[in-house]
Coordinates of C-alpha atoms in Angstrom, one line a residue:
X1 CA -11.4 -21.4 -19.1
X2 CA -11.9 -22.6 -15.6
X3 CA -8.5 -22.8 -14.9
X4 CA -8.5 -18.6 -15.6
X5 CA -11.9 -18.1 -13.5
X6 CA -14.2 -17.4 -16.2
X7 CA -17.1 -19.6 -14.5
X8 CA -16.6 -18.2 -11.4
X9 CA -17.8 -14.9 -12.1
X10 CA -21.1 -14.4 -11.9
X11 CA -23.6 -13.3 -14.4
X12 CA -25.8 -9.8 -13.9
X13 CA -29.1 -12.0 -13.8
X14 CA -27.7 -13.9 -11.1
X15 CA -27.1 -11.0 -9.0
X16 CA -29.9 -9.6 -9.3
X17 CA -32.0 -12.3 -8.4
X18 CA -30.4 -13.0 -5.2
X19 CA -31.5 -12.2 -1.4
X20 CA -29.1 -9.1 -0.6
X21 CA -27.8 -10.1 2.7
X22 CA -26.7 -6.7 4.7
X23 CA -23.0 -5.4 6.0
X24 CA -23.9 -6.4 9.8
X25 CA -23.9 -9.9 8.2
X26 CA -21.4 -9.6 6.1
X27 CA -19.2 -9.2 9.0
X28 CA -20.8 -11.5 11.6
X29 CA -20.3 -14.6 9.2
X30 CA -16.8 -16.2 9.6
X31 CA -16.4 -18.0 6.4
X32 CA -13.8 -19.9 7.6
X33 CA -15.3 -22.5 4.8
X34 CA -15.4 -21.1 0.8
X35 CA -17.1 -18.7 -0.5
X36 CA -19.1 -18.7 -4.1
X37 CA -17.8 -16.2 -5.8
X38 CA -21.1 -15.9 -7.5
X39 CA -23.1 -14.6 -4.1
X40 CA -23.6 -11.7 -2.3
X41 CA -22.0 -11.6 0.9
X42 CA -23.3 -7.8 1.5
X43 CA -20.0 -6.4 1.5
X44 CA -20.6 -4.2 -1.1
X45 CA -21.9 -1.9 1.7
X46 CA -18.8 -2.0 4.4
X47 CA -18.3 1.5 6.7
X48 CA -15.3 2.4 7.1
X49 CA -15.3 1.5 10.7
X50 CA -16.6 -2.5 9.9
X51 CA -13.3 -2.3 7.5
X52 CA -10.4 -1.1 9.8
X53 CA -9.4 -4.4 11.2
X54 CA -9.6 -6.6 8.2
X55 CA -7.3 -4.1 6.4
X56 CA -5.4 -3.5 9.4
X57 CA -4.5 -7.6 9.3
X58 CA -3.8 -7.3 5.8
X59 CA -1.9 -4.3 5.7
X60 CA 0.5 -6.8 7.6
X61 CA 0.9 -8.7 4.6
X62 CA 2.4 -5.5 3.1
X63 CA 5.0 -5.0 4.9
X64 CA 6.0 -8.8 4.8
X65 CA 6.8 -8.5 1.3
X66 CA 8.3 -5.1 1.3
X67 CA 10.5 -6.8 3.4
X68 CA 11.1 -9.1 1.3
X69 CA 11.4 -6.9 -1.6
X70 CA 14.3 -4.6 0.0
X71 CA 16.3 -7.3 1.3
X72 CA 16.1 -9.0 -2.2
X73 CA 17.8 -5.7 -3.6
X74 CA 20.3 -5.7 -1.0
X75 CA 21.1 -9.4 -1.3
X76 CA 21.4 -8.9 -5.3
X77 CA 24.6 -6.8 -4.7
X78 CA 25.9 -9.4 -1.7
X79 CA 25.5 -12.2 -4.3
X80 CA 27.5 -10.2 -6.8
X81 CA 30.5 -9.6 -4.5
X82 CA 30.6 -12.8 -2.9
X83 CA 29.8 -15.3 -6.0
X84 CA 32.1 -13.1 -8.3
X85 CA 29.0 -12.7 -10.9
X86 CA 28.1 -10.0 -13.4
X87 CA 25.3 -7.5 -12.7
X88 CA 23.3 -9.4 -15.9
X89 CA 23.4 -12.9 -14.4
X90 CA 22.5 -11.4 -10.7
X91 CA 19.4 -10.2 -12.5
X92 CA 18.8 -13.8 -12.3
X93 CA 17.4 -13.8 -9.2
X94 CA 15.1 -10.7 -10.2
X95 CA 14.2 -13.3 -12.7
X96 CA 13.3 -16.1 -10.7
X97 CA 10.8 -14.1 -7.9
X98 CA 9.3 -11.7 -10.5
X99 CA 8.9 -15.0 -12.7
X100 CA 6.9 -16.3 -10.7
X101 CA 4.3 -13.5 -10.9
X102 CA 4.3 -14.3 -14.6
X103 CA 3.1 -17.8 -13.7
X104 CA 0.8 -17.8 -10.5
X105 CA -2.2 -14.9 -11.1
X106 CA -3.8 -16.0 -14.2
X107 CA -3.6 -19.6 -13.3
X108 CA -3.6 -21.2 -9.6
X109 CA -3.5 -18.4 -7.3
X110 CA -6.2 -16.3 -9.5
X111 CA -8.4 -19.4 -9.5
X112 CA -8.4 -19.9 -5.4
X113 CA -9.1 -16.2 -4.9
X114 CA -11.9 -17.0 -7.1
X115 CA -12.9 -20.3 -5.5
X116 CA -12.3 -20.0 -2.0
X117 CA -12.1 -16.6 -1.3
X118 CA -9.8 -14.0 0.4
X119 CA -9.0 -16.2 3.6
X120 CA -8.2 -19.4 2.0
X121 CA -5.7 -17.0 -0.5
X122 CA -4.3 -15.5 2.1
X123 CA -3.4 -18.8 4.0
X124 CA -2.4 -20.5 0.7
X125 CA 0.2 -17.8 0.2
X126 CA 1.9 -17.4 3.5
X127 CA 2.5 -20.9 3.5
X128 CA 3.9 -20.6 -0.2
X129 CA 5.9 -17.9 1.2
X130 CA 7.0 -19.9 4.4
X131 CA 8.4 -23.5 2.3
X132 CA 10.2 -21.0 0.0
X133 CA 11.8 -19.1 3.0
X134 CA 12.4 -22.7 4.2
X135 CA 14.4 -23.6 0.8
X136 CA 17.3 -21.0 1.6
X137 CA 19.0 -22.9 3.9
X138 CA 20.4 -25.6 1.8
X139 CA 21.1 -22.9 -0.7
X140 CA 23.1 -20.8 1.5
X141 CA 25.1 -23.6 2.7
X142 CA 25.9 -25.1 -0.5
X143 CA 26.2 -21.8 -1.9
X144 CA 24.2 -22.1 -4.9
X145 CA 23.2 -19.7 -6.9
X146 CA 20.8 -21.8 -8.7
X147 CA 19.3 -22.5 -5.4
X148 CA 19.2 -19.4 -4.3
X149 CA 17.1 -18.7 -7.8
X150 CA 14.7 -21.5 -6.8
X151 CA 14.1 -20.2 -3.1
X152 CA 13.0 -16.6 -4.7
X153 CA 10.6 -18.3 -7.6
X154 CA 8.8 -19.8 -4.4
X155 CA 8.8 -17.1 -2.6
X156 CA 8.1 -14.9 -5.1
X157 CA 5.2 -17.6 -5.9
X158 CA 3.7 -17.1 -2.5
X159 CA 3.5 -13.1 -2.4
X160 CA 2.2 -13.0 -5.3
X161 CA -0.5 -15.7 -4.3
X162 CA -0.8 -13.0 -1.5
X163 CA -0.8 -10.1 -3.7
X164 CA -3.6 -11.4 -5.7
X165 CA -5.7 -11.5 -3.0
X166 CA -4.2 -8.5 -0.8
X167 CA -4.5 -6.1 -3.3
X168 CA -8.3 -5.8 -4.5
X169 CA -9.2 -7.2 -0.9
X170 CA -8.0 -3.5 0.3
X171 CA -9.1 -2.1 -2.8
X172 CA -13.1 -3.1 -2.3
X173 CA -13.0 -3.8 1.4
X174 CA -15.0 -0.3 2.5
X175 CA -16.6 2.7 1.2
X176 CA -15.5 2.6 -2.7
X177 CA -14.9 6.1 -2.9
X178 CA -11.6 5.8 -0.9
X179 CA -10.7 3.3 -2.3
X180 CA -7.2 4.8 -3.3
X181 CA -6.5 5.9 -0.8
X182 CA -6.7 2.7 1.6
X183 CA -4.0 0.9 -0.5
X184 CA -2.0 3.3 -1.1
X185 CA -1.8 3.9 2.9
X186 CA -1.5 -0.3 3.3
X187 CA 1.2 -0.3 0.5
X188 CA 2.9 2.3 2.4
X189 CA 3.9 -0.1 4.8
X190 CA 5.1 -2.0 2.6
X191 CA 7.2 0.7 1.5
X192 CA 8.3 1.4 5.5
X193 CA 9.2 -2.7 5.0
X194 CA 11.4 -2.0 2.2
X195 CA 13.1 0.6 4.1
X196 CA 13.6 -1.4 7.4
X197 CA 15.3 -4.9 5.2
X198 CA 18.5 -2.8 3.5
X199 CA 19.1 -1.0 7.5
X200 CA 18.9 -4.7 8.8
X201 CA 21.0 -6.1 6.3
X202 CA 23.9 -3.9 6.0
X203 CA 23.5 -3.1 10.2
X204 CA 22.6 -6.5 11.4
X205 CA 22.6 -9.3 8.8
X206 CA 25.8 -8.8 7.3
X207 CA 28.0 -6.3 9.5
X208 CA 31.5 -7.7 10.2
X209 CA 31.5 -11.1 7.9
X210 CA 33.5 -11.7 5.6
X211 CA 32.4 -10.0 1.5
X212 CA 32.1 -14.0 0.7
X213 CA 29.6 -15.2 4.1
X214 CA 26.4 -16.1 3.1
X215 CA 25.6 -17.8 6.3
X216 CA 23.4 -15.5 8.0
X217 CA 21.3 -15.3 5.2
X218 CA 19.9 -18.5 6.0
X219 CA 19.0 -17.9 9.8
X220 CA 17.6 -14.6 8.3
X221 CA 14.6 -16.6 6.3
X222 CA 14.1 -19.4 8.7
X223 CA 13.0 -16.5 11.3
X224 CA 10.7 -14.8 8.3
X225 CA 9.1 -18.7 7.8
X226 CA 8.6 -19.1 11.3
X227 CA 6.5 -15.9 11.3
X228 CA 5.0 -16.2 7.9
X229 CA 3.6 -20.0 9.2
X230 CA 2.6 -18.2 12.7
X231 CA 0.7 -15.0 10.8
X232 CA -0.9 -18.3 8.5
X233 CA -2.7 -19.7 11.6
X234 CA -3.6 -16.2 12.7
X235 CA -5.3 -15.4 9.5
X236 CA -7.6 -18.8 10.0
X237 CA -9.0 -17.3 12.8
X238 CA -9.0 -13.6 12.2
X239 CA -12.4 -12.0 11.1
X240 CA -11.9 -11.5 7.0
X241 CA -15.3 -10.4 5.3
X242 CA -15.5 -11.8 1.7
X243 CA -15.9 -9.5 -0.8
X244 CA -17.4 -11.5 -3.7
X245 CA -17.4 -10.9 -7.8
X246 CA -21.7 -10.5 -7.2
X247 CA -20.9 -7.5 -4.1
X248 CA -18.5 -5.7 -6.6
X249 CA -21.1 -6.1 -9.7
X250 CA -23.9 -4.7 -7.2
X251 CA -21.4 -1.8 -6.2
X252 CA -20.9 -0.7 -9.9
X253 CA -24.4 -1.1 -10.7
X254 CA -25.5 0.8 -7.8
X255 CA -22.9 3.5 -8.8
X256 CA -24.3 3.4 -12.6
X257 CA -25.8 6.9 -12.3
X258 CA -22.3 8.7 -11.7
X259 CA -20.0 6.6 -13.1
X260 CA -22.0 5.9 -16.7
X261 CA -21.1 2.0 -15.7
X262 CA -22.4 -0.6 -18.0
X263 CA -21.9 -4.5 -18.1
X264 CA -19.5 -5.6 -20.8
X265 CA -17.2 -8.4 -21.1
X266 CA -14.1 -8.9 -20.0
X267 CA -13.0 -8.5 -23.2
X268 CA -13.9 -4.9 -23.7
X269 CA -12.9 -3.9 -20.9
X270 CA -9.8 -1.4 -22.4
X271 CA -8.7 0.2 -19.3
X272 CA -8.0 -2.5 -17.6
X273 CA -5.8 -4.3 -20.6
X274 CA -3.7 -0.8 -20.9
X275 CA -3.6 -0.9 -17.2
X276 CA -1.9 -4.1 -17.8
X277 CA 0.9 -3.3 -19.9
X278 CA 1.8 0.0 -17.4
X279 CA 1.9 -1.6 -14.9
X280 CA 4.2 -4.4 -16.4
X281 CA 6.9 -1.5 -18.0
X282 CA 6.2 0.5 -14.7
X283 CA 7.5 -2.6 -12.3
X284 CA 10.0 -3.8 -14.0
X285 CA 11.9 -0.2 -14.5
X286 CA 10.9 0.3 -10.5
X287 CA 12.8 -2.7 -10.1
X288 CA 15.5 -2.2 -12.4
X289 CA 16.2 0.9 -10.9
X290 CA 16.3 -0.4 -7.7
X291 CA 18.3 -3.6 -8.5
X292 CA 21.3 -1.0 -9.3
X293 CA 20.7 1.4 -7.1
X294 CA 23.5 0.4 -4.9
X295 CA 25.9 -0.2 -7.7
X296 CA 24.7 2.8 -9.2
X297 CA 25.8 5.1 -5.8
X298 CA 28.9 3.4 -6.1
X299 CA 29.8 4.3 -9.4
X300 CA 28.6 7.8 -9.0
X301 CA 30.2 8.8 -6.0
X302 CA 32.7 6.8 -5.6
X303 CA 31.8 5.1 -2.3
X304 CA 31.7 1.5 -1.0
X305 CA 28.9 -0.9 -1.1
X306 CA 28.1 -0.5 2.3
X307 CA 27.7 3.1 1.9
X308 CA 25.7 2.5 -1.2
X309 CA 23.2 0.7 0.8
X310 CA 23.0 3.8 3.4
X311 CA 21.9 5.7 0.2
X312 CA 19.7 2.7 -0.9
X313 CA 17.6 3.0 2.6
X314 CA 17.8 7.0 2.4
X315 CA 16.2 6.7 -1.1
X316 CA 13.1 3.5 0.1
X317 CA 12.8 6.1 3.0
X318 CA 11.8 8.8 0.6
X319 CA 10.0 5.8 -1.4
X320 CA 7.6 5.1 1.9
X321 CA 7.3 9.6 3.1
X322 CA 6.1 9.6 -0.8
X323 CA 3.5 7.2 -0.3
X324 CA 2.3 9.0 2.7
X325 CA 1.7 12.1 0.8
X326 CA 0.5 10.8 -1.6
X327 CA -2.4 8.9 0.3
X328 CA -3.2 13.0 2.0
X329 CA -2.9 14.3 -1.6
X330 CA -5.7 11.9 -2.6
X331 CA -7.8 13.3 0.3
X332 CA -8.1 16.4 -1.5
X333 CA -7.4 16.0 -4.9
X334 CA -8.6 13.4 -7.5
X335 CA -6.0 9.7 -7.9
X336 CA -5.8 10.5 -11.5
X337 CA -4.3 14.0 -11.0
X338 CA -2.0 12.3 -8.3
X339 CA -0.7 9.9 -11.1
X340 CA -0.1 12.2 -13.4
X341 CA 2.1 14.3 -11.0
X342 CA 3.8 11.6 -9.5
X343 CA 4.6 10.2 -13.0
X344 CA 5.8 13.4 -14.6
X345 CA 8.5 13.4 -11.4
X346 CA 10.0 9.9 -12.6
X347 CA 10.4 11.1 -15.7
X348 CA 12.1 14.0 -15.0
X349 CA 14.4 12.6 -12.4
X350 CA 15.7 9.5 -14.5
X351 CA 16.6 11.3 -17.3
X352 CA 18.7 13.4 -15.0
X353 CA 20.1 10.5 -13.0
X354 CA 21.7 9.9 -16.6
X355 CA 23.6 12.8 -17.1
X356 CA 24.5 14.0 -13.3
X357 CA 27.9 12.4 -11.3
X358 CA 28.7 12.4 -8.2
X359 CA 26.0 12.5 -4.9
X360 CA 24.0 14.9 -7.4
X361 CA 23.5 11.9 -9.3
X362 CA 22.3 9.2 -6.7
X363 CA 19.9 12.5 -5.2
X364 CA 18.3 12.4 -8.8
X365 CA 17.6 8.7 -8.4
X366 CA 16.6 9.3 -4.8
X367 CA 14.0 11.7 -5.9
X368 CA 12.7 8.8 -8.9
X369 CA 11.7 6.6 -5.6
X370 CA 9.8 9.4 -4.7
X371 CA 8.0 10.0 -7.0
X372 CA 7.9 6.1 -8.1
X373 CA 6.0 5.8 -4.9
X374 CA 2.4 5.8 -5.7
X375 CA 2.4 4.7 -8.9
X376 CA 1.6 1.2 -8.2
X377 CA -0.9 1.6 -6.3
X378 CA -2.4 4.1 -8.2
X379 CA -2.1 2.2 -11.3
X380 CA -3.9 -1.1 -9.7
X381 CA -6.9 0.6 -8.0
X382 CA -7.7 2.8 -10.9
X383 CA -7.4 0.3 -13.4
X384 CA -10.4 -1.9 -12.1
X385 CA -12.7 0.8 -11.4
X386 CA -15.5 -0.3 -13.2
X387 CA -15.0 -4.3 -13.5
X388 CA -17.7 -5.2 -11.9
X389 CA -18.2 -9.0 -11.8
X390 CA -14.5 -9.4 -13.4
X391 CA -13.1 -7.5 -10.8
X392 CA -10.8 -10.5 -8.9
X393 CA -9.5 -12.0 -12.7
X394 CA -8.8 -8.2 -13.3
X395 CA -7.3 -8.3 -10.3
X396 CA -5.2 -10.5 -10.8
X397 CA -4.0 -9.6 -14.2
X398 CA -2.4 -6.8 -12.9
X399 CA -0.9 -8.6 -10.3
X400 CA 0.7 -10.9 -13.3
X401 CA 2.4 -7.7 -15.1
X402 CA 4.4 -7.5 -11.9
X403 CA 6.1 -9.8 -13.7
X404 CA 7.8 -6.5 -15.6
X405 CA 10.0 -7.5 -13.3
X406 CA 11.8 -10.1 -14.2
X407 CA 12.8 -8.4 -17.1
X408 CA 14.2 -5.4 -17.0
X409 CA 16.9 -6.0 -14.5
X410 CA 18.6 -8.0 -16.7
X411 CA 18.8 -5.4 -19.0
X412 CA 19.7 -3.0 -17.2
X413 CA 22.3 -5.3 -15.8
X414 CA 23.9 -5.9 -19.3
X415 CA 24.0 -2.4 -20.6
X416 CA 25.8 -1.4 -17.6
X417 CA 28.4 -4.3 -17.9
X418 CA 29.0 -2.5 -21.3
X419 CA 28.0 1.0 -20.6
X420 CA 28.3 1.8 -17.4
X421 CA 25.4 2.2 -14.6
X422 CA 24.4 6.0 -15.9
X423 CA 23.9 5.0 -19.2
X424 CA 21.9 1.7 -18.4
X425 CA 19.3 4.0 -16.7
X426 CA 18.2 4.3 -19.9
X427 CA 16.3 0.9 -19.8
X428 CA 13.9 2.0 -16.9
X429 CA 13.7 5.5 -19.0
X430 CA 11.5 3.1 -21.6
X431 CA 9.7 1.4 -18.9
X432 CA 9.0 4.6 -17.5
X433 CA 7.7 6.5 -21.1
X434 CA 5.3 3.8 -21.6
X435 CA 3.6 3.7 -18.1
X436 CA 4.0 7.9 -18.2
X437 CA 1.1 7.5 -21.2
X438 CA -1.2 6.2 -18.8
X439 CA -2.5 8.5 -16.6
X440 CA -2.7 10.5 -19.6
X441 CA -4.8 8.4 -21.0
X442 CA -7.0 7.8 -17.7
X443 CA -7.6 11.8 -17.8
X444 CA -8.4 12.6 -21.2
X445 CA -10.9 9.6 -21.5
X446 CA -12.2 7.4 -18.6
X447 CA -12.2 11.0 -16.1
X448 CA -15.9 10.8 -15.8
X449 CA -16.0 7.3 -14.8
X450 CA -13.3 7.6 -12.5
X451 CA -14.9 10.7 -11.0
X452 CA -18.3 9.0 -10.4
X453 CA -16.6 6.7 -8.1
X454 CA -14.9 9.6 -6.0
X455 CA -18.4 11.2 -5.6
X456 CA -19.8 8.2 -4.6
X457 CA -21.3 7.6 -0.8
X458 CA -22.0 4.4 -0.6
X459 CA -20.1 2.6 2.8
X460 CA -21.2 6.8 4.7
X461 CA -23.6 6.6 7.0
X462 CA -27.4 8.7 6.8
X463 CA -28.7 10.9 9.0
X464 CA -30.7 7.5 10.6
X465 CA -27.2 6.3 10.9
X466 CA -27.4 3.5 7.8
X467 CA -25.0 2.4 5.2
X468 CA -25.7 3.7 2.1
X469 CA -26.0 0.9 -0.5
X470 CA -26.8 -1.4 2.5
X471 CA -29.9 -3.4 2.5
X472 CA -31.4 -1.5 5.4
X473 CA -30.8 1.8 3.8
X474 CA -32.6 0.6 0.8
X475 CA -35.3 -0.6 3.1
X476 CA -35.8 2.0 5.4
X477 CA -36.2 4.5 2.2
X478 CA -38.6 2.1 0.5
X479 CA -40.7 2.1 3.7
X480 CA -40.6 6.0 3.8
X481 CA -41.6 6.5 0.2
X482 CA -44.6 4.5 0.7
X483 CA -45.3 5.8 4.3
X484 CA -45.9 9.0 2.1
X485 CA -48.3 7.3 -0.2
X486 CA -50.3 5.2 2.8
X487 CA -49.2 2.0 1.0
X488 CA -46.6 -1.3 2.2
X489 CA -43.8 -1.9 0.1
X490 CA -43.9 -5.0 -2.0
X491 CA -41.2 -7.6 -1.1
X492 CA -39.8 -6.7 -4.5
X493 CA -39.0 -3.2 -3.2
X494 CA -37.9 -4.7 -0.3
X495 CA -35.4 -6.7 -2.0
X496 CA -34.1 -4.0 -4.1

């Protein structure tokens, strides 16, 4: 159990019989060393002006691995024409990087979020990232597909290292009550990443070589590890706040009176284990409709691959305006609603991707990246509301059903090697039905909790300008209450 994290998290006791440090220090201390997942750090407090530049250096990390993420897509169809492979065995290389979120967040990169904290994470998964990038030079110039599989499993290794910690980092670092709405703005630079990788590759990367050249692809990832190493070293030294497991079980507790929280196990905690199994079906038909988008255009409208791919960056540009608006829909209207409407747009949109032809058709699955846009994000940050002291192994559970991934392109792959790429859209169609049930579920049965957290104001200042939740808010109103009564506060009062 130590492997998973279970004795890092603290227990409720524990936290409670700690000195609460405040947010000043929070951000004044550099923890450039580990941090004990079991102590308060006062970050459970953070304005949203103490969180902008953290989030702003992370939000970085997002679009790295969009990046990576749209020029995997674009590369799946290269490898296709220039390797003379089948659309099943190309979702080979879906297999290996999405694989290797299967593998790293419930063991080693869940455990040194846990151990060492955010910074160390971070550092631990560019460099990941950076020896995988490394690995695709041989490949590309012995031209081995295998290789090329074995490159993406690293690199697929180190983002999700990086997504482990990157996503409930932006998810708890500020005021909890927007907490949806800050990743779902970071992620939507990822989404601008995505968009940018297929423009490059079909513009830059691969514009007059030959269908069978692979050999810019190599010079492409040595320039990504050069950076990934540089943004490494600049992460040592950048001002990261830790957000422990303790800050996050003060933050619930101190939310108990809107949100009904209550302590219980990991094991009960239901939301999160549904949360689990959306998200898998959700990014595994996200990426199986994205792994044949290209061949899917071609098919539909008759066009070539590099015209496919113009369609392919039209669509991930629709992907990142959707997850703008969503992030100012969640400004006025409640994430769960948000789901729900973004959700019921996939659905209706794949099914007709499946029945329309022509540049009607590859529209329809245009308007499915829409409205696939916020989903993850939305999925993620709703589905640890409420965790507590298990809020990183959450955390990272969720990260691990990315690994829906390396699934369904495959099958996707096959049925269209039989049936054509219309019909196979009937893969993601499942994927799709299954994560569709969620937000169902979150607004039938967990709407008060979830709405207990939007109402919540601790990370705003008072009218004496203090955090509330902070230390020195809890202080200051101590002090007043007994100012009224002509007696001192006890330190207990003080403390809490």
């Amino acid at each position: 159990m130590v492997l998973f994290g279970k004795k890092e998290e603290p227990e409720m006791a524990e936290v409670f019989s700690q000195r609460r440090p405040s947010n000043v220090e929070a951000m004044n201390q550099q923890h450039r060393k580990s941090v004990s997942n079991r102590g308060l750090t006062g970050a459970s407090a953070l304005t949203v002006k103490q969180s902008i530049l953290p989030i702003t250096l992370v939000t970085i990390l997002f679009f790295l691995w969009g990046f990576a993420y749209g020029l995997l897509d674009v590369l799946n169809a290269k490898f296709q024409n220039a390797l003379g492979i089948t659309a099943a065995k190309s979702g080979g290389l879906q297999g290996a990087y999405f694989g290797a979120y299967l593998i790293g967040p419930p063991t080693y990169s869940g455990w040194i979020v846990r151990k060492f904290g955010y910074r160390w994470t971070f550092i631990s998964g560019l460099c990941i990232y950076g020896v995988g990038a490394l690995m695709f030079w041989p490949s590309a110039v012995y031209r081995s597909f295998g290789g090329f599989c074995g490159s993406l499993f690293i690199v697929g290794s180190g983002l999700s290292t990086l997504e482990t910690s990157a996503n409930p980092f932006i998810a708890t670092c500020g005021p909890p009550r927007l907490s949806e709405f800050r990743l779902e703005i970071s992620q939507s630079f990822q989404a601008i990443g995505s968009v940018m990788a297929p423009l490059l590759a079909s513009r830059v990367f691969f514009e007059n070589t030959k269908p069978t050249d692979l050999s810019n692809v190599q010079w492409t990832y040595l320039g990504i590890a050069a950076f990934v190493f540089l943004l490494a070293v600049v992460f040592f030294f950048a001002p990261i706040p830790e957000v422990t497991d303790a800050d996050m079980a003060l933050q619930a507790e101190q939310c108990a009176g809107l949100t009904g929280y209550v302590d219980k196990p990991l094991r009960k905690q239901y939301k999160l284990f549904f949360g689990v199994v959306a998200q898998f079906c959700y990014v595994g038909a996200q990426v199986g409709v994205a792994a044949q988008f290209i061949k899917y255009s071609v098919e539909s409208a008759n066009i070539s691959d590099a015209a496919g791919s113009d369609r392919y960056a039209i669509g991930q540009g629709l992907f990142a305006i959707g997850r703008f608006a969503a992030a100012g829909l969640m400004m006025i209207m409640k994430p769960r609603w948000v789901l729900l409407i973004f959700m019921t747009g996939v659905m209706i949109f794949i099914c007709c991707s499946m029945g329309v032809k022509g540049e009607g058709g590859v529209a329809m699955l245009s308007l499915v990246l829409f409205f696939e846009s916020c989903v993850f994000p939305t999925i993620f940050t709703l589905s640890i509301r409420g965790l507590g002291r298990h809020t990183k192994r959450g955390s990272s559970w969720i990260v691990a059903a990315i690994s829906g991934g390396a699934l369904f392109p495959s099958l996707t792959g096959l049925v269209a090697d039989h049936k054509g790429y219309h019909i196979a859209m009937c893969v993601p169609l499942i994927g799709f039905f299954v994560a569709f049930a969620f937000p169902i579920y979150l607004n039938t049965v967990c709407a008060q909790e979830l709405d207990g957290f939007r109402e919540t104001k601790i990370g705003y200042h008072d009218e004496d300008g203090l955090a509330i939740g902070d230390i020195k808010h809890e202080e200051r109103r101590a002090s007043l209450v007994h100012e009224e009564k002509g007696v001192l506060p006890t330190e207990k009062e003080l403390a809490y």
